[in-house]
PDB file of C-alpha atoms in Angstrom:
ATOM      1  CA  MET A   1     298.292 276.397 163.891  1.00 46.00           C
ATOM      2  CA  ALA A   2     301.182 278.693 164.276  1.00 51.00           C
ATOM      3  CA  GLY A   3     299.042 280.862 166.566  1.00 54.00           C
ATOM      4  CA  LYS A   4     298.218 277.841 168.647  1.00 55.00           C
ATOM      5  CA  ASP A   5     301.883 276.836 169.052  1.00 55.00           C
ATOM      6  CA  ARG A   6     302.675 280.345 169.888  1.00 57.00           C
ATOM      7  CA  ASP A   7     300.173 280.366 172.730  1.00 60.00           C
ATOM      8  CA  ARG A   8     301.589 277.106 173.956  1.00 61.00           C
ATOM      9  CA  PHE A   9     305.048 278.542 174.353  1.00 65.00           C
ATOM     10  CA  SER A  10     304.049 281.922 175.658  1.00 77.00           C
ATOM     11  CA  THR A  11     305.116 282.981 179.144  1.00 80.00           C
ATOM     12  CA  ALA A  12     301.589 283.391 180.397  1.00 78.00           C
ATOM     13  CA  THR A  13     300.662 279.912 179.257  1.00 81.00           C
ATOM     14  CA  ARG A  14     303.768 278.443 180.832  1.00 79.00           C
ATOM     15  CA  LEU A  15     303.072 280.212 184.109  1.00 81.00           C
ATOM     16  CA  ARG A  16     299.488 279.049 184.080  1.00 83.00           C
ATOM     17  CA  LEU A  17     300.564 275.421 183.459  1.00 83.00           C
ATOM     18  CA  LEU A  18     303.235 275.709 186.126  1.00 83.00           C
ATOM     19  CA  GLY A  19     300.647 277.039 188.599  1.00 86.00           C
ATOM     20  CA  GLU A  20     298.243 274.222 187.762  1.00 87.00           C
ATOM     21  CA  GLN A  21     300.964 271.625 188.237  1.00 86.00           C
ATOM     22  CA  THR A  22     302.001 273.163 191.522  1.00 86.00           C
ATOM     23  CA  ALA A  23     298.411 273.321 192.658  1.00 83.00           C
ATOM     24  CA  ALA A  24     297.952 269.668 191.746  1.00 84.00           C
ATOM     25  CA  ARG A  25     301.071 268.706 193.738  1.00 83.00           C
ATOM     26  CA  VAL A  26     299.912 270.703 196.730  1.00 80.00           C
ATOM     27  CA  TYR A  27     296.452 269.185 196.518  1.00 80.00           C
ATOM     28  CA  ARG A  28     297.944 265.662 196.314  1.00 78.00           C
ATOM     29  CA  SER A  29     300.212 266.281 199.308  1.00 71.00           C
ATOM     30  CA  GLN A  30     297.291 267.661 201.309  1.00 71.00           C
ATOM     31  CA  ASN A  31     295.261 264.577 200.468  1.00 69.00           C
ATOM     32  CA  ARG A  32     298.138 262.373 201.597  1.00 65.00           C
ATOM     33  CA  ARG A  33     298.480 264.303 204.859  1.00 61.00           C
ATOM     34  CA  GLN A  34     294.774 264.055 205.454  1.00 60.00           C
ATOM     35  CA  ALA A  35     294.884 260.337 204.717  1.00 53.00           C
ATOM     36  CA  ARG A  36     297.803 259.958 207.107  1.00 54.00           C
ATOM     37  CA  ARG A  37     296.009 262.022 209.724  1.00 54.00           C
ATOM     38  CA  SER A  38     292.882 259.956 209.417  1.00 55.00           C
ATOM     39  CA  ARG A  39     294.868 256.727 209.800  1.00 57.00           C
ATOM     40  CA  LEU A  40     296.737 258.183 212.741  1.00 65.00           C
ATOM     41  CA  THR A  41     293.493 259.371 214.248  1.00 77.00           C
ATOM     42  CA  GLY A  42     292.009 255.911 213.837  1.00 80.00           C
ATOM     43  CA  ARG A  43     295.051 254.369 215.460  1.00 82.00           C
ATOM     44  CA  ALA A  44     294.950 256.900 218.239  1.00 85.00           C
ATOM     45  CA  ALA A  45     291.252 256.229 218.774  1.00 85.00           C
ATOM     46  CA  PHE A  46     291.896 252.488 218.911  1.00 89.00           C
ATOM     47  CA  LEU A  47     294.781 253.008 221.326  1.00 90.00           C
ATOM     48  CA  ALA A  48     292.609 255.236 223.503  1.00 90.00           C
ATOM     49  CA  LEU A  49     289.875 252.593 223.445  1.00 92.00           C
ATOM     50  CA  VAL A  50     292.347 249.899 224.507  1.00 94.00           C
ATOM     51  CA  VAL A  51     293.747 252.072 227.299  1.00 93.00           C
ATOM     52  CA  CYS A  52     290.255 252.950 228.545  1.00 93.00           C
ATOM     53  CA  SER A  53     289.266 249.283 228.448  1.00 93.00           C
ATOM     54  CA  LEU A  54     292.320 248.367 230.506  1.00 92.00           C
ATOM     55  CA  VAL A  55     291.600 251.114 233.029  1.00 91.00           C
ATOM     56  CA  VAL A  56     287.997 249.982 233.395  1.00 91.00           C
ATOM     57  CA  ALA A  57     289.004 246.333 233.596  1.00 92.00           C
ATOM     58  CA  LEU A  58     291.657 246.984 236.254  1.00 90.00           C
ATOM     59  CA  ALA A  59     289.809 249.593 238.332  1.00 91.00           C
ATOM     60  CA  TYR A  60     287.710 247.150 240.379  1.00 92.00           C
ATOM     61  CA  PRO A  61     290.530 244.670 241.112  1.00 92.00           C
ATOM     62  CA  MET A  62     292.826 247.532 242.135  1.00 92.00           C
ATOM     63  CA  ARG A  63     290.146 248.929 244.444  1.00 93.00           C
ATOM     64  CA  GLN A  64     289.698 245.479 245.971  1.00 94.00           C
ATOM     65  CA  TYR A  65     293.452 245.103 246.374  1.00 94.00           C
ATOM     66  CA  VAL A  66     293.778 248.442 248.167  1.00 93.00           C
ATOM     67  CA  SER A  67     290.823 247.759 250.464  1.00 95.00           C
ATOM     68  CA  GLN A  68     292.185 244.298 251.302  1.00 96.00           C
ATOM     69  CA  ARG A  69     295.597 245.762 252.103  1.00 96.00           C
ATOM     70  CA  ASP A  70     293.914 248.236 254.459  1.00 96.00           C
ATOM     71  CA  GLU A  71     291.943 245.436 256.081  1.00 96.00           C
ATOM     72  CA  ILE A  72     295.098 243.344 256.509  1.00 97.00           C
ATOM     73  CA  ALA A  73     296.882 246.286 258.134  1.00 96.00           C
ATOM     74  CA  GLU A  74     293.924 246.795 260.504  1.00 97.00           C
ATOM     75  CA  GLN A  75     293.883 243.101 261.438  1.00 97.00           C
ATOM     76  CA  GLU A  76     297.630 243.167 262.094  1.00 97.00           C
ATOM     77  CA  ARG A  77     297.168 246.188 264.346  1.00 97.00           C
ATOM     78  CA  LEU A  78     294.389 244.403 266.244  1.00 97.00           C
ATOM     79  CA  SER A  79     296.602 241.325 266.540  1.00 98.00           C
ATOM     80  CA  ARG A  80     299.421 243.394 268.057  1.00 97.00           C
ATOM     81  CA  GLN A  81     296.958 244.941 270.527  1.00 97.00           C
ATOM     82  CA  ALA A  82     295.674 241.486 271.486  1.00 97.00           C
ATOM     83  CA  GLU A  83     299.225 240.236 272.035  1.00 97.00           C
ATOM     84  CA  GLN A  84     299.995 243.260 274.194  1.00 97.00           C
ATOM     85  CA  ARG A  85     296.817 242.724 276.238  1.00 97.00           C
ATOM     86  CA  THR A  86     297.722 239.030 276.633  1.00 98.00           C
ATOM     87  CA  GLU A  87     301.137 240.004 278.004  1.00 97.00           C
ATOM     88  CA  GLU A  88     299.524 242.449 280.441  1.00 97.00           C
ATOM     89  CA  LEU A  89     297.124 239.753 281.657  1.00 97.00           C
ATOM     90  CA  ARG A  90     299.982 237.267 282.101  1.00 97.00           C
ATOM     91  CA  ASP A  91     301.850 239.851 284.165  1.00 96.00           C
ATOM     92  CA  GLU A  92     298.735 240.502 286.263  1.00 95.00           C
ATOM     93  CA  LYS A  93     298.239 236.762 286.764  1.00 96.00           C
ATOM     94  CA  ALA A  94     301.836 236.421 287.957  1.00 95.00           C
ATOM     95  CA  ARG A  95     301.395 239.338 290.375  1.00 94.00           C
ATOM     96  CA  LEU A  96     298.180 237.820 291.752  1.00 94.00           C
ATOM     97  CA  GLN A  97     300.183 234.766 292.819  1.00 95.00           C
ATOM     98  CA  ASP A  98     301.982 236.964 295.374  1.00 94.00           C
ATOM     99  CA  ASP A  99     300.239 237.233 298.783  1.00 93.00           C
ATOM    100  CA  ALA A 100     301.746 240.652 299.522  1.00 93.00           C
ATOM    101  CA  TYR A 101     300.243 242.039 296.322  1.00 94.00           C
ATOM    102  CA  ILE A 102     296.824 240.608 297.236  1.00 93.00           C
ATOM    103  CA  MET A 103     297.023 242.207 300.703  1.00 92.00           C
ATOM    104  CA  ARG A 104     297.953 245.564 299.162  1.00 93.00           C
ATOM    105  CA  LEU A 105     294.997 245.392 296.773  1.00 91.00           C
ATOM    106  CA  ALA A 106     292.630 244.472 299.620  1.00 90.00           C
ATOM    107  CA  ARG A 107     293.837 247.418 301.707  1.00 89.00           C
ATOM    108  CA  GLN A 108     293.733 249.834 298.809  1.00 88.00           C
ATOM    109  CA  HIS A 109     290.446 248.966 297.161  1.00 87.00           C
ATOM    110  CA  LEU A 110     288.409 247.249 299.850  1.00 88.00           C
ATOM    111  CA  HIS A 111     289.730 249.279 302.824  1.00 85.00           C
ATOM    112  CA  TYR A 112     290.667 246.148 304.782  1.00 89.00           C
ATOM    113  CA  VAL A 113     292.861 246.469 307.879  1.00 89.00           C
ATOM    114  CA  LEU A 114     294.971 243.904 309.675  1.00 89.00           C
ATOM    115  CA  PRO A 115     294.042 242.812 313.165  1.00 90.00           C
ATOM    116  CA  GLY A 116     295.225 245.400 315.665  1.00 91.00           C
ATOM    117  CA  GLU A 117     295.134 248.280 313.166  1.00 89.00           C
ATOM    118  CA  THR A 118     292.602 251.071 313.266  1.00 88.00           C
ATOM    119  CA  GLY A 119     290.950 252.089 310.024  1.00 86.00           C
ATOM    120  CA  TYR A 120     289.948 255.668 309.310  1.00 83.00           C
ATOM    121  CA  THR A 121     287.701 257.072 306.652  1.00 80.00           C
ATOM    122  CA  VAL A 122     287.923 260.779 305.942  1.00 80.00           C
ATOM    123  CA  ALA A 123     284.808 262.329 304.487  1.00 80.00           C
ATOM    124  CA  ASP A 124     285.174 265.250 302.126  1.00 80.00           C
ATOM    125  CA  PRO A 125     282.612 267.924 303.067  1.00 76.00           C
ATOM    126  CA  ASP A 126     282.412 269.129 299.463  1.00 76.00           C
ATOM    127  CA  ALA A 127     281.612 265.629 298.271  1.00 69.00           C
ATOM    128  CA  ALA A 128     278.868 265.334 300.898  1.00 60.00           C
ATOM    129  CA  GLU A 129     277.256 268.505 299.515  1.00 61.00           C
ATOM    130  CA  ASP A 130     277.315 267.049 296.019  1.00 57.00           C
ATOM    131  CA  ARG A 131     275.584 263.862 297.189  1.00 56.00           C
ATOM    132  CA  ARG A 132     272.777 265.734 298.823  1.00 56.00           C
ATOM    133  CA  GLY A 133     271.722 267.088 295.460  1.00 55.00           C
ATOM    134  CA  GLU A 134     269.633 270.144 294.905  1.00 57.00           C
ATOM    135  CA  PRO A 135     268.242 272.119 297.815  1.00 58.00           C
ATOM    136  CA  GLY A 136     264.559 271.379 298.296  1.00 58.00           C
ATOM    137  CA  ALA A 137     264.805 267.905 296.773  1.00 58.00           C
ATOM    138  CA  ASN A 138     263.270 266.425 299.932  1.00 63.00           C
ATOM    139  CA  HIS A 139     259.966 268.163 299.223  1.00 72.00           C
ATOM    140  CA  ARG A 140     259.538 266.583 295.786  1.00 78.00           C
ATOM    141  CA  PRO A 141     258.073 263.128 295.052  1.00 82.00           C
ATOM    142  CA  TRP A 142     260.566 260.273 295.172  1.00 81.00           C
ATOM    143  CA  HIS A 143     260.300 259.458 291.446  1.00 80.00           C
ATOM    144  CA  SER A 144     261.456 262.991 290.557  1.00 83.00           C
ATOM    145  CA  ASN A 145     264.563 262.474 292.658  1.00 82.00           C
ATOM    146  CA  VAL A 146     265.205 259.144 290.923  1.00 84.00           C
ATOM    147  CA  TRP A 147     264.960 260.688 287.446  1.00 85.00           C
ATOM    148  CA  ASP A 148     267.200 263.569 288.486  1.00 84.00           C
ATOM    149  CA  GLY A 149     269.753 261.022 289.646  1.00 83.00           C
ATOM    150  CA  VAL A 150     269.590 259.243 286.287  1.00 84.00           C
ATOM    151  CA  ASP A 151     270.003 262.550 284.436  1.00 82.00           C
ATOM    152  CA  SER A 152     272.967 263.577 286.550  1.00 82.00           C
ATOM    153  CA  ALA A 153     274.581 260.153 285.992  1.00 79.00           C
ATOM    154  CA  ASP A 154     274.271 260.675 282.227  1.00 71.00           C
ATOM    155  CA  ARG A 155     276.014 264.038 282.432  1.00 74.00           C
ATOM    156  CA  ASP A 156     278.973 262.634 284.349  1.00 61.00           C
TER     157      ASP A 156
END
């Protein structure tokens, strides 16, 4: 028994026991950290799930809100344009009540003249050339000239 007690108090035995105790403490602390990590990871996963659920739940209403705000802004812009056009038409209506304005419009657009005046129309020779069309158009059938006129109207 004396040999057994001796081994128990030897330095090597003490170091071995100390190492085992230290290893056990380290192992326990690692297990605690891992347990804490797993709980934290579970909490983080739950938090991420809640955040994702909120994002998904709010995405459609936010999109609707933004599109409705854009539509409201567009309708307000159209309303301002309509009000401006209404003001322009009221001004035009007021001007049309004036006989002098009516006479000016008739002279300008309809080429009317007052009795005793002589009206002149100046023809632009370049414009007359444009109206004649292509050279040799008189020798083609009439329907070709009509279609050419339609095509040239589309280009202008």
